[in-house]
Amino acid sequence: MPISFSEDKKIFKLDTAGSTYVIRVNGLGFPEHLYYGAPIPDVNLPGFAKRCRYASFSATVPEAEGDYFDGFTPDTWPLEIGCSGCADMRTAQLQIRNADGNAATDMRYVSHRIYAGKPALPGLPALYEEKPGDCSTLEIETADPVTGAKAILIYTVFERFPAMTRSMIVENASDRPFEIERALSFCLDMNSDAYDLISLYGRHAQERDYMRRPLAHGIQGIYSRRGSSSHAHNPFMALISRGGDEDHGEAYGFNLVYSANFTGLVDVDYNNSARVVMGINPDDFGWTLAPGERFYTPEAVLVYSAEGLGGMSRAFHRLYNHNLVRGEWKYKKRPLLVNNWEGTGMTFDDEKLVAIAKWAKETGLEMFVMDDGWFGTRDDDRSALGDWVVNEKKLKGGIGSLVSRVKAMGLKFGIWYEPEMISPDSDIYRAHPDWCVHVPGRARSLGRFQCVMDMTRADVRDYLFNIMSEVLANNDIDYLKWDFNRNITEAGSALLPPERQKEFYHRFILGTYELMDRITKAFPHLLMEGCSGGGGRYDPGMLYYSPQIWCSDNTDALSRVDIQFGSSLCYPASVQGAHVSASSRSSYETKRNVAMWGTFGYELDPAKISEEARAEIREQIADYHAYYDTIHYGDLYRLICPWDDPYRCAWEFVNEEKTQALVTVLTKFYKEKRNFFLRLKGLDPERYYRRKDTGDVCSGALLMNAGVSLFDFPIGDGESKMLCFEAV
Ligand code: DGJ
């Protein structure tokens, strides 16, 4: 069993495919963290809970008073759960305002359970066991002896990957209600602070930019208060040993399976211990828990790699391909699509769309996607969201007729929705002004001229399910793009009582998840693509419902490549919506080479591009099919990262059998005149590989140790080359 418990030492040992995690229940019943890192056989870790000889002013629990000068205080212990209000003064995982009005909470071990498999989290997306034997779970039940609050810490370890998940259940086992003010998903007290913190920040059209900073005393981290995981910070962070890089150093990755307000913090204390916490953002959050009720936090994914960031990313990629993405499209080849958004905006009619579809068919594409503008009175972004009924002025004969015409060509058909939004200028808003998110007496701020549907309400969700089902059930639709184009402001629901308004943000995302769940269950054949003004909700919560997410509205290959590098820190290529567009910079070859790092497709109006461009596109399709498996399910190596080299970047996919490698090199700005050797990674050193374009045969050892000479590589700004190596 990958989880063991040593009764005499009160030690839990959790082993994954490439990591060990050790917990001890100390003499006073506090679950302490002893170790997280490379696999070890030990269950005896002497001295590991000690952080200092002298606890500076820190108080201790009365039972431990005599040991004060040995640093014997919860404030210096590495704890598996940190609570507010008693002797642990660091950033808390849990804060409960109890029925007496104070926030003192002190959780001690009560019992534990070890079992095969992984529990589902009611109403929340979560990783799952793909095959029996994949996962084992430990639940540690802790309780506060005074308030009757309980916290159950859940750890699931994965046997095929160096990964585990953590979450927490808060239970009210008392006879009076209390309010949860803060319930984060996990607390991890690292043994040292000798790490750099890596996170992904950004904005619309510039998502997931890489940022690295050394840990410093105090609190550092990332967050969202925007109602979605957001463009601003992805719910991902990593700690890497100082000096560590793509291939070296210990890397710990943390990713929250959640799509709304979150926080991820690292608190370095006076003993140079780094406490990592992640979970629902406690700002403007509260949850009243009645006696007998439970609250489930979202789960966080923890990945450990002794092989730097590259190893960490590859572990995330495999884990998400196998244990997060679900449904019929999990391993099914995703259709090569054309989307009309960048080509036409909302100015189209059925003939225009059919013409694009016709070109798509002739070019060898497999699906046509109709984007925004097909419903209500929607000619620009000022109206009609929520009126999900076809606009027959644009689509004569309705959706049915358009779908039949597209299908008759042998193409699949996709459609766009933005279910969680409502335009003030819409029939549905006029009929139900209360259905939008708002607070009494305050104007409703607009974002892109729209308001947000109150997803906490069951009647709103039923309306959306029914009106969407009307279209999805009566037409042969294969794909749905689910968009979300603004932040949430004036967060409140007309149906929640004042004391529960703090529950709004979490209830909102639970409502969205519920609707997504209903749609995916009712229409299991549908391929869903998540979207939020590009990649504003690019998180594992969304990936549980939609096997792919539109990565960014930025389709300019030269800047998009940075977004893709950043995204790849924890998200696999198989989930990354990436299209070639008619955007002005760079050649179609470079656009194709960049978009191949993803689900691939086109986003243009063929009538607006040249005949040469159309001919080039026809030739690009074959490569997509040839390398699909290697890109979607192979291993990614970031050979030259944009954060290390502003002039040139390179990446490589190697298939599982190590028989095919696809290498892409891109010159952003031409600088060097000397020959350049690009060292490949992940090949079999003993095999020989043929470079497809030149026929040169070299050993894997040579290609990895000396590299491939790119003397003949195109050197101009924005030029790129894709090289394929096949084992001979
Ligand atoms: C934002 C998306 O990212 C775009 O791809 C497009 O679907 C527009 N919304 C439509 O309004």
XYZ file of C-alpha atoms and ligand atoms in Angstrom:
739
model
C 0.000 0.000 0.000
C 1.486 3.364 -0.946
C 0.116 4.789 2.295
C 1.278 3.228 5.534
C 0.792 4.032 9.196
C 3.305 3.126 11.847
C 1.234 2.695 14.984
C 4.084 3.024 17.484
C 5.616 6.107 15.902
C 2.278 7.578 14.821
C 3.761 8.236 11.411
C 2.006 8.220 8.044
C 4.129 7.653 4.971
C 2.637 8.517 1.597
C 4.482 7.303 -1.487
C 3.748 8.285 -5.066
C 5.607 7.160 -8.178
C 8.363 9.675 -7.409
C 7.891 11.275 -4.031
C 7.462 10.599 -0.346
C 5.419 12.651 2.097
C 5.659 12.004 5.833
C 3.284 13.120 8.585
C 3.502 12.462 12.308
C 0.850 12.890 14.949
C 2.793 14.420 17.824
C 2.284 13.743 21.510
C -0.279 16.532 21.814
C -2.286 15.359 18.815
C -1.085 17.919 16.274
C -0.537 16.418 12.812
C 2.983 17.550 11.938
C 4.650 17.684 8.572
C 8.012 15.929 8.536
C 9.045 15.498 4.920
C 8.063 16.025 1.284
C 10.562 15.208 -1.450
C 12.323 12.428 -3.332
C 11.361 8.875 -2.313
C 12.841 7.687 1.013
C 12.388 4.382 2.855
C 12.409 5.854 6.365
C 9.666 6.173 8.897
C 12.076 7.436 11.509
C 12.870 11.109 10.935
C 14.586 12.303 14.096
C 14.540 16.017 14.814
C 12.485 16.876 11.740
C 9.751 18.732 13.591
C 12.171 21.115 15.270
C 12.453 24.512 13.687
C 14.379 26.434 16.352
C 15.951 26.244 19.807
C 14.218 29.315 21.074
C 10.716 30.289 20.086
C 10.694 34.045 19.825
C 7.770 35.246 21.925
C 5.582 32.513 20.522
C 3.016 31.135 22.906
C 2.473 27.485 23.365
C -0.402 25.251 24.310
C -0.661 24.942 28.107
C 0.321 21.258 28.081
C 3.694 22.110 26.518
C 4.654 25.116 28.626
C 7.640 23.382 30.228
C 9.253 22.870 26.814
C 9.091 26.508 25.794
C 12.813 26.964 25.399
C 13.008 24.011 23.082
C 10.861 25.822 20.560
C 7.957 23.603 21.545
C 5.130 25.724 20.218
C 2.640 25.292 17.387
C 3.968 28.585 16.030
C 7.218 26.895 15.058
C 6.012 23.398 14.310
C 5.575 22.221 10.754
C 1.840 21.550 10.790
C -0.509 19.810 8.403
C -3.273 22.208 9.363
C -2.726 25.751 10.603
C -5.636 27.378 12.433
C -6.347 30.950 13.498
C -6.805 32.154 17.014
C -4.552 29.894 19.113
C -0.803 29.544 19.264
C 0.061 29.248 15.542
C 0.519 32.832 14.336
C 1.393 32.080 10.704
C -0.941 32.310 7.703
C -3.854 30.049 8.568
C -5.496 27.361 6.514
C -8.650 27.415 8.625
C -10.456 30.198 10.432
C -13.813 29.605 12.045
C -15.911 32.275 13.774
C -17.590 30.119 16.391
C -20.970 30.568 18.054
C -19.316 32.529 20.893
C -18.040 35.058 18.349
C -14.318 34.350 18.650
C -12.058 32.695 16.107
C -9.963 30.457 18.368
C -9.597 27.060 16.767
C -7.274 24.244 17.745
C -7.487 21.068 15.696
C -6.157 17.812 17.162
C -5.990 14.326 15.718
C -9.015 12.100 16.340
C -8.760 9.207 13.900
C -7.748 8.274 10.390
C -8.802 6.122 7.474
C -6.682 4.680 4.685
C -8.419 3.226 1.644
C -7.972 2.402 -2.034
C -9.364 4.863 -4.559
C -10.213 8.535 -4.405
C -13.346 10.196 -3.063
C -15.415 12.555 -5.235
C -15.971 16.060 -3.889
C -19.695 16.860 -4.011
C -20.417 19.583 -6.571
C -16.748 20.205 -7.282
C -14.453 19.135 -10.086
C -11.672 16.810 -8.964
C -9.124 14.380 -10.280
C -10.374 10.819 -10.428
C -9.059 7.289 -10.438
C -8.669 6.206 -14.051
C -7.952 2.535 -13.356
C -8.512 0.609 -10.137
C -5.274 0.728 -8.185
C -4.319 4.196 -9.465
C -4.926 5.978 -6.196
C -4.956 5.519 -2.433
C -6.363 7.930 0.077
C -5.651 8.952 3.643
C -8.193 10.910 5.647
C -7.064 12.397 8.937
C -9.904 13.540 11.126
C -9.114 16.378 13.509
C -11.436 18.123 15.940
C -11.522 21.158 18.164
C -12.434 20.017 21.660
C -14.101 23.329 22.562
C -16.205 24.293 19.548
C -17.075 20.904 18.107
C -15.678 21.903 14.718
C -13.999 19.133 12.761
C -11.554 19.258 9.884
C -10.906 16.175 7.800
C -7.686 16.390 5.821
C -7.792 14.347 2.619
C -4.643 13.150 0.848
C -4.780 11.051 -2.309
C -1.565 9.662 -3.767
C -1.168 8.578 -7.379
C 0.792 5.429 -8.033
C 1.711 6.180 -11.640
C 2.738 9.812 -11.187
C 4.708 11.832 -8.630
C 1.503 13.563 -7.666
C -0.966 13.869 -4.845
C -4.128 15.832 -4.196
C -5.165 17.514 -0.979
C -8.447 18.946 0.212
C -10.307 19.467 3.459
C -13.802 18.901 4.780
C -15.007 21.167 7.565
C -17.803 19.683 9.629
C -19.985 21.197 12.303
C -20.282 18.484 14.938
C -21.681 20.895 17.534
C -25.260 21.965 18.209
C -24.764 25.632 17.242
C -24.033 27.122 13.813
C -20.651 28.668 13.084
C -19.141 30.620 10.226
C -16.164 29.500 8.210
C -14.126 32.602 7.405
C -11.244 30.832 5.761
C -10.997 27.249 4.533
C -8.007 26.682 2.298
C -7.349 23.377 0.621
C -4.017 22.526 2.184
C -1.192 23.726 4.363
C 2.368 22.596 3.726
C 5.232 23.684 5.958
C 8.413 23.223 3.931
C 11.628 22.571 5.830
C 13.381 25.571 4.334
C 12.876 28.735 2.325
C 15.742 28.145 -0.123
C 13.421 28.249 -3.094
C 12.301 30.535 -5.851
C 8.596 31.049 -6.362
C 7.337 30.731 -9.920
C 3.879 31.904 -10.916
C 1.969 32.861 -14.046
C 0.557 36.384 -14.264
C -1.043 38.241 -17.133
C -3.938 40.081 -18.680
C -6.289 39.656 -21.601
C -4.277 38.562 -24.652
C -1.134 38.145 -22.576
C -1.983 35.296 -20.256
C 0.317 33.162 -18.130
C 3.541 35.103 -18.338
C 6.328 33.486 -16.366
C 7.515 35.155 -13.191
C 10.261 33.942 -10.847
C 11.270 35.517 -7.570
C 13.298 34.327 -4.592
C 11.272 33.666 -1.469
C 11.660 36.407 1.101
C 10.518 36.757 4.692
C 6.848 37.598 4.811
C 3.940 36.642 2.613
C 4.144 36.369 -1.158
C 1.714 34.894 -3.587
C -1.061 35.085 -6.124
C -4.808 35.573 -6.027
C -8.014 36.331 -7.822
C -10.964 38.372 -6.572
C -12.508 38.614 -10.021
C -15.078 35.840 -9.751
C -13.063 33.608 -12.056
C -9.571 32.193 -11.833
C -8.782 35.055 -14.245
C -6.130 36.282 -16.656
C -4.327 38.081 -13.836
C -2.855 35.074 -12.016
C -3.291 31.437 -12.886
C -4.079 29.237 -9.861
C -0.675 27.636 -10.247
C 2.588 28.194 -8.460
C 5.831 26.306 -8.098
C 8.742 26.321 -5.726
C 12.085 25.406 -7.237
C 15.450 25.129 -5.512
C 17.604 28.215 -5.961
C 19.598 27.734 -9.163
C 17.231 25.032 -10.371
C 16.186 25.091 -14.012
C 14.354 23.036 -16.623
C 16.363 19.906 -15.851
C 17.858 20.387 -12.411
C 16.714 21.084 -8.929
C 13.735 20.119 -6.869
C 10.468 21.517 -8.162
C 7.167 21.467 -6.291
C 4.113 22.409 -8.356
C 0.779 23.458 -6.823
C -2.367 23.834 -8.890
C -5.853 24.489 -7.541
C -8.766 22.651 -9.158
C -11.013 25.681 -8.955
C -12.262 28.364 -11.339
C -13.236 31.248 -9.044
C -11.647 33.508 -6.412
C -8.536 31.834 -5.102
C -5.395 32.531 -3.185
C -1.985 30.887 -3.201
C 0.464 32.109 -0.566
C 3.922 31.314 0.699
C 4.597 32.648 4.177
C 8.251 32.577 5.224
C 8.503 32.780 9.000
C 11.250 33.790 11.399
C 12.677 30.274 11.317
C 13.064 30.349 7.531
C 10.345 27.797 7.104
C 8.035 28.360 4.142
C 4.340 27.677 4.679
C 2.478 27.083 1.428
C -1.309 27.398 1.367
C -3.791 27.499 -1.469
C -7.544 27.563 -1.732
C -10.672 29.694 -1.970
C -9.789 33.363 -1.473
C -10.903 34.287 2.062
C -11.532 37.915 0.986
C -15.268 38.504 0.872
C -15.877 34.849 1.694
C -17.820 33.291 4.519
C -19.894 30.170 4.878
C -22.430 29.466 7.588
C -22.345 25.855 8.652
C -25.361 24.540 10.542
C -24.999 21.640 12.996
C -24.361 18.420 11.099
C -23.388 20.168 7.861
C -20.150 19.788 5.938
C -18.190 22.160 3.728
C -15.893 20.737 1.051
C -12.944 22.784 -0.151
C -11.780 22.422 -3.738
C -8.742 20.215 -4.087
C -5.193 21.160 -4.888
C -2.764 19.090 -6.922
C 0.809 18.770 -5.651
C 3.531 17.487 -7.957
C 7.132 16.834 -6.984
C 10.037 16.538 -9.391
C 13.718 15.993 -8.726
C 14.329 16.914 -12.377
C 13.542 20.583 -12.359
C 10.641 22.354 -13.961
C 10.647 20.122 -17.023
C 10.068 17.000 -14.910
C 7.351 18.768 -12.955
C 5.531 19.860 -16.116
C 5.678 16.424 -17.716
C 4.200 14.908 -14.560
C 1.327 17.435 -14.588
C 0.717 16.751 -18.288
C 0.445 13.000 -17.881
C -1.630 13.301 -14.747
C -4.132 15.668 -16.371
C -4.399 13.622 -19.558
C -5.174 10.494 -17.540
C -6.820 11.593 -14.322
C -8.506 14.941 -14.965
C -9.814 15.226 -18.514
C -12.904 13.062 -18.928
C -15.603 11.942 -21.278
C -15.794 10.683 -24.807
C -13.213 13.134 -26.089
C -10.565 12.252 -23.537
C -8.511 10.157 -25.940
C -10.541 10.708 -29.092
C -8.842 12.689 -31.834
C -10.076 16.265 -31.667
C -11.419 17.605 -34.968
C -9.381 20.086 -36.937
C -11.562 23.166 -36.933
C -12.163 26.554 -38.440
C -13.817 29.221 -36.289
C -15.312 32.324 -37.893
C -14.653 34.803 -35.014
C -11.495 36.531 -36.191
C -12.665 36.349 -39.795
C -16.148 37.819 -39.516
C -16.838 38.992 -35.969
C -20.619 39.161 -35.645
C -21.130 40.330 -39.205
C -22.276 37.213 -40.985
C -25.235 35.395 -42.412
C -25.819 31.773 -43.292
C -24.308 32.148 -46.782
C -21.110 33.635 -45.378
C -20.781 30.796 -42.875
C -21.509 28.148 -45.467
C -18.797 29.644 -47.690
C -16.261 29.329 -44.841
C -17.392 25.773 -44.183
C -17.052 24.931 -47.883
C -13.476 26.198 -47.873
C -12.824 24.218 -44.703
C -14.013 21.026 -46.337
C -11.963 21.603 -49.489
C -8.902 22.330 -47.350
C -9.203 19.133 -45.328
C -10.532 20.577 -42.069
C -13.068 18.597 -40.071
C -15.298 20.992 -38.169
C -16.884 24.393 -38.613
C -17.479 26.486 -35.461
C -19.979 29.348 -35.449
C -18.865 31.887 -32.857
C -20.620 34.834 -31.195
C -23.509 36.638 -32.906
C -25.953 33.893 -33.980
C -28.721 34.581 -31.438
C -31.196 37.246 -30.345
C -30.593 40.718 -31.734
C -26.829 40.556 -31.586
C -24.963 42.625 -34.132
C -22.372 43.890 -31.704
C -21.459 43.209 -28.085
C -24.067 45.578 -26.612
C -27.032 43.237 -26.623
C -28.775 39.865 -26.518
C -26.679 37.704 -24.168
C -29.178 35.418 -22.483
C -31.568 35.357 -25.476
C -30.286 32.033 -26.719
C -32.710 31.780 -29.616
C -31.462 31.865 -33.184
C -31.485 35.140 -35.079
C -33.348 34.153 -38.232
C -32.471 37.386 -39.958
C -28.888 36.211 -40.019
C -29.432 32.477 -40.263
C -32.341 31.999 -42.610
C -34.153 28.763 -41.911
C -32.698 28.662 -38.398
C -29.846 26.684 -36.964
C -31.280 23.417 -38.252
C -30.860 24.488 -41.839
C -27.282 25.731 -41.302
C -26.286 22.611 -39.406
C -27.722 20.385 -42.159
C -25.876 22.284 -44.879
C -22.581 22.050 -43.003
C -23.123 18.417 -42.115
C -24.021 17.574 -45.709
C -20.456 18.561 -46.577
C -19.179 15.963 -44.118
C -18.048 18.469 -41.484
C -18.813 18.554 -37.775
C -20.608 21.590 -36.381
C -19.739 23.711 -33.364
C -21.525 26.572 -31.627
C -20.641 29.410 -29.209
C -22.385 30.269 -25.922
C -21.710 32.575 -23.020
C -24.244 31.109 -20.591
C -23.216 32.974 -17.444
C -23.824 36.411 -18.976
C -26.823 38.628 -19.571
C -27.040 41.841 -21.610
C -29.139 44.615 -20.070
C -30.448 45.056 -23.610
C -32.039 41.617 -23.899
C -35.525 40.178 -23.643
C -34.485 37.982 -20.739
C -33.136 40.926 -18.726
C -36.301 42.922 -19.353
C -38.355 39.957 -18.121
C -36.113 39.097 -15.144
C -33.997 42.056 -13.988
C -33.293 40.146 -10.776
C -31.578 37.339 -12.599
C -28.359 39.247 -12.877
C -25.717 39.583 -10.191
C -26.352 42.812 -8.273
C -26.706 44.366 -4.841
C -29.612 46.549 -3.698
C -29.445 50.282 -4.382
C -26.200 50.221 -6.334
C -25.729 50.624 -10.083
C -24.702 47.470 -11.926
C -21.209 47.950 -13.358
C -20.910 46.814 -16.929
C -18.034 44.911 -18.468
C -18.074 44.636 -22.253
C -21.585 46.174 -21.924
C -22.839 43.080 -20.114
C -23.909 41.892 -16.680
C -23.445 38.481 -15.119
C -26.202 35.896 -14.665
C -26.808 34.906 -11.065
C -25.623 31.317 -11.257
C -26.365 30.780 -7.556
C -30.070 30.586 -8.511
C -31.636 27.261 -9.464
C -34.273 29.012 -11.633
C -31.537 30.731 -13.663
C -29.684 27.462 -14.130
C -32.893 25.696 -15.185
C -33.640 28.439 -17.696
C -30.154 28.140 -19.162
C -30.237 24.364 -19.276
C -33.599 24.317 -20.996
C -32.904 27.012 -23.553
C -29.503 25.546 -24.423
C -30.931 22.025 -24.603
C -33.544 23.239 -27.050
C -30.753 23.997 -29.542
C -28.415 21.149 -28.605
C -31.068 18.426 -28.560
C -32.758 19.390 -31.804
C -29.671 19.851 -33.912
C -26.750 17.588 -34.535
C -24.169 19.728 -32.753
C -20.738 18.297 -31.983
C -18.928 21.053 -30.124
C -19.699 23.887 -27.732
C -17.427 26.825 -26.953
C -18.312 28.112 -23.460
C -17.181 31.714 -23.047
C -17.067 34.100 -20.037
C -16.149 37.689 -20.780
C -16.006 39.875 -17.692
C -15.148 40.038 -14.012
C -17.892 39.863 -11.403
C -18.666 43.088 -9.541
C -21.326 44.098 -6.995
C -21.313 40.444 -6.005
C -24.680 39.577 -4.558
C -27.759 37.529 -5.187
C -31.377 38.624 -4.815
C -32.163 35.264 -3.237
C -29.510 34.989 -0.559
C -30.257 36.435 2.894
C -27.862 39.209 4.043
C -25.889 36.915 6.337
C -25.198 34.534 3.458
C -24.148 37.079 0.809
C -20.528 36.204 1.619
C -21.228 32.780 0.144
C -21.999 34.338 -3.216
C -18.742 33.807 -5.120
C -18.393 30.179 -4.143
C -22.083 29.479 -4.763
C -21.709 31.153 -8.169
C -19.009 28.760 -9.333
C -20.829 25.783 -7.820
C -23.803 26.882 -9.951
C -21.644 27.063 -13.072
C -20.174 23.645 -12.337
C -23.660 22.237 -11.854
C -24.840 23.580 -15.207
C -21.713 22.291 -16.950
C -22.273 18.929 -15.343
C -25.881 18.800 -16.531
C -24.908 19.766 -20.073
C -22.069 17.243 -20.274
C -24.306 14.470 -18.899
C -27.238 15.315 -21.178
C -25.014 15.626 -24.244
C -22.120 13.229 -23.709
C -21.055 13.409 -27.367
C -20.443 17.128 -27.192
C -16.834 18.312 -27.225
C -16.675 21.330 -24.936
C -14.028 24.040 -25.285
C -13.676 26.412 -22.340
C -12.953 30.083 -22.967
C -12.930 33.344 -21.069
C -11.827 36.182 -23.314
C -9.176 33.702 -24.385
C -7.559 32.068 -21.376
C -9.133 33.885 -18.417
C -10.421 30.654 -16.906
C -7.619 28.322 -17.893
C -7.649 26.050 -14.871
C -8.073 22.400 -13.925
C -11.607 23.030 -12.657
C -12.701 23.912 -16.167
C -10.718 21.037 -17.662
C -12.861 18.605 -15.714
C -15.806 19.667 -17.907
C -14.120 20.846 -21.101
C -11.209 18.760 -22.413
C -9.757 21.834 -24.083
C -9.641 25.573 -23.391
C -9.052 28.442 -25.809
C -5.630 29.565 -24.665
C -5.706 33.250 -25.606
C -7.328 35.763 -27.935
C -3.809 36.671 -28.932
C -3.207 34.713 -32.135
C -0.065 36.569 -33.117
C 2.418 33.699 -33.202
C 5.368 35.720 -31.890
C 3.715 36.807 -28.683
C 1.432 33.801 -28.318
C 4.427 31.522 -28.070
C 5.243 33.084 -24.673
C 1.691 32.334 -23.513
C 2.061 28.737 -24.600
C 5.412 28.361 -22.836
C 3.888 29.702 -19.619
C 0.769 27.563 -19.921
C 2.890 24.464 -20.447
C 4.281 24.713 -16.923
C 1.325 22.674 -15.813
C -1.160 22.231 -18.685
C -0.652 19.661 -21.457
C -0.744 20.480 -25.181
C -3.869 18.332 -25.547
C -5.964 20.907 -23.654
C -4.564 24.011 -25.318
C -6.843 25.602 -27.927
C -4.443 27.053 -30.517
C -5.352 28.417 -33.947
C -3.736 29.938 -36.997
C -5.274 33.311 -37.774
C -4.825 35.928 -40.446
C -3.078 38.223 -37.933
C -0.517 40.330 -39.732
C 2.896 39.443 -38.235
C 4.768 36.288 -39.250
C 4.428 33.776 -42.030
C 1.822 31.040 -42.241
C 4.630 28.582 -41.589
C 5.419 30.209 -38.220
C 1.749 30.562 -37.339
C 1.266 26.879 -38.073
C 4.383 25.843 -36.147
C 3.178 27.690 -33.065
C -0.469 26.577 -33.301
C 0.621 22.939 -33.675
C 1.474 23.125 -29.951
C -2.165 22.567 -29.094
C -5.497 21.370 -30.394
C -4.868 23.202 -33.698
C -7.283 24.877 -36.042
C -7.874 28.018 -38.063
C -9.586 31.238 -37.178
C -10.071 33.334 -40.323
C -12.215 34.220 -43.288
C -10.697 32.477 -46.310
C -12.168 35.173 -48.554
C -9.817 37.688 -46.938
C -6.536 35.825 -47.456
C -4.455 35.326 -50.578
C -4.539 32.291 -52.850
C -0.906 31.518 -51.797
C -1.930 31.520 -48.149
C -4.829 29.201 -48.922
C -2.511 26.855 -50.816
C -0.038 26.865 -47.924
C -2.786 26.048 -45.455
C -3.843 23.061 -47.577
C -0.332 21.678 -47.177
C -0.196 22.262 -43.427
C -2.990 19.856 -42.598
C -1.032 16.648 -43.233
C 1.537 17.452 -40.553
C -1.164 17.934 -37.956
C -2.336 14.367 -38.496
C 1.200 12.964 -38.641
C 2.240 14.405 -35.278
C -1.062 14.483 -33.404
C -0.274 11.707 -30.905
C 3.254 12.898 -30.225
C 2.032 16.407 -29.472
C -1.067 15.493 -27.494
C 0.282 12.594 -25.482
C 4.075 12.772 -25.773
C 6.576 14.402 -23.458
C 7.272 18.113 -23.772
C 10.797 19.495 -23.424
C 11.160 23.264 -23.296
C 14.565 23.486 -24.997
C 14.986 27.276 -24.970
C 12.468 29.265 -22.963
C 11.483 32.847 -23.729
C 12.216 33.761 -20.118
C 15.830 32.639 -20.601
C 16.425 33.908 -24.118
C 14.564 36.865 -25.605
C 15.858 36.161 -29.120
C 15.084 32.541 -29.815
C 12.936 29.797 -28.344
C 12.618 26.087 -29.011
C 10.472 23.213 -27.844
C 10.289 19.501 -28.498
C 7.724 16.730 -28.203
C 8.890 13.126 -27.923
C 6.417 10.260 -28.160
C 6.191 7.669 -25.401
C 8.114 5.041 -27.382
C 10.873 7.576 -28.133
C 10.569 6.835 -31.844
C 9.425 10.283 -32.956
C 10.557 13.747 -31.914
C 9.148 16.982 -33.204
C 11.348 20.012 -32.609
C 10.346 23.609 -33.286
C 12.785 26.518 -33.266
C 11.616 30.094 -33.559
C 13.766 33.193 -34.003
C 11.973 36.130 -32.462
C 14.675 38.670 -33.214
C 17.663 37.795 -35.333
C 20.931 38.417 -33.524
C 23.566 35.730 -34.008
C 25.638 35.010 -37.071
C 27.449 31.998 -35.705
C 26.403 28.400 -36.116
C 24.007 27.225 -33.494
C 23.644 23.772 -31.979
C 20.367 22.849 -30.418
C 20.621 20.007 -27.923
C 17.606 17.721 -27.980
C 16.254 15.933 -24.941
C 14.337 12.804 -24.052
C 15.604 10.619 -26.924
C 16.948 7.099 -26.606
C 20.758 7.603 -26.631
C 21.285 4.191 -28.167
C 18.945 4.611 -31.089
C 19.566 6.368 -34.383
C 17.204 8.992 -35.698
C 16.648 10.264 -39.231
C 15.987 13.964 -39.640
C 13.091 14.038 -42.069
C 13.940 17.152 -44.080
C 17.645 16.361 -44.668
C 17.768 12.593 -44.292
C 20.721 12.907 -41.862
C 20.964 9.996 -39.459
C 22.464 10.630 -36.018
C 22.386 8.816 -32.732
C 20.160 9.983 -29.926
C 23.377 10.354 -27.927
C 24.816 12.804 -30.470
C 21.596 14.773 -30.786
C 21.350 15.137 -27.038
C 24.999 15.666 -26.158
C 26.165 17.801 -29.087
C 22.883 18.873 -30.598
C 21.613 19.392 -34.077
C 23.436 21.992 -36.147
C 21.055 24.693 -37.281
C 23.506 26.271 -39.680
C 20.878 26.268 -42.427
C 18.147 27.480 -40.133
C 16.143 30.500 -41.367
C 17.414 33.386 -39.349
C 15.077 36.306 -39.974
C 12.887 37.824 -37.305
C 9.831 35.695 -36.765
C 11.032 32.768 -38.837
C 10.700 29.255 -37.534
C 11.341 25.675 -38.443
C 9.815 22.402 -37.413
C 12.138 19.419 -37.539
C 11.001 15.847 -37.273
C 13.287 13.020 -36.155
C 12.258 9.415 -36.554
C 13.968 6.363 -35.128
C 15.498 4.168 -37.831
C -13.948 36.041 -26.478
C -13.321 34.808 -27.065
O -12.057 34.603 -26.531
C -13.270 34.918 -28.569
O -12.642 33.810 -29.107
C -14.661 35.071 -29.109
O -15.386 33.896 -28.861
C -15.331 36.270 -28.466
N -15.263 36.220 -27.042
C -16.760 36.379 -28.903
O -17.422 37.380 -28.270
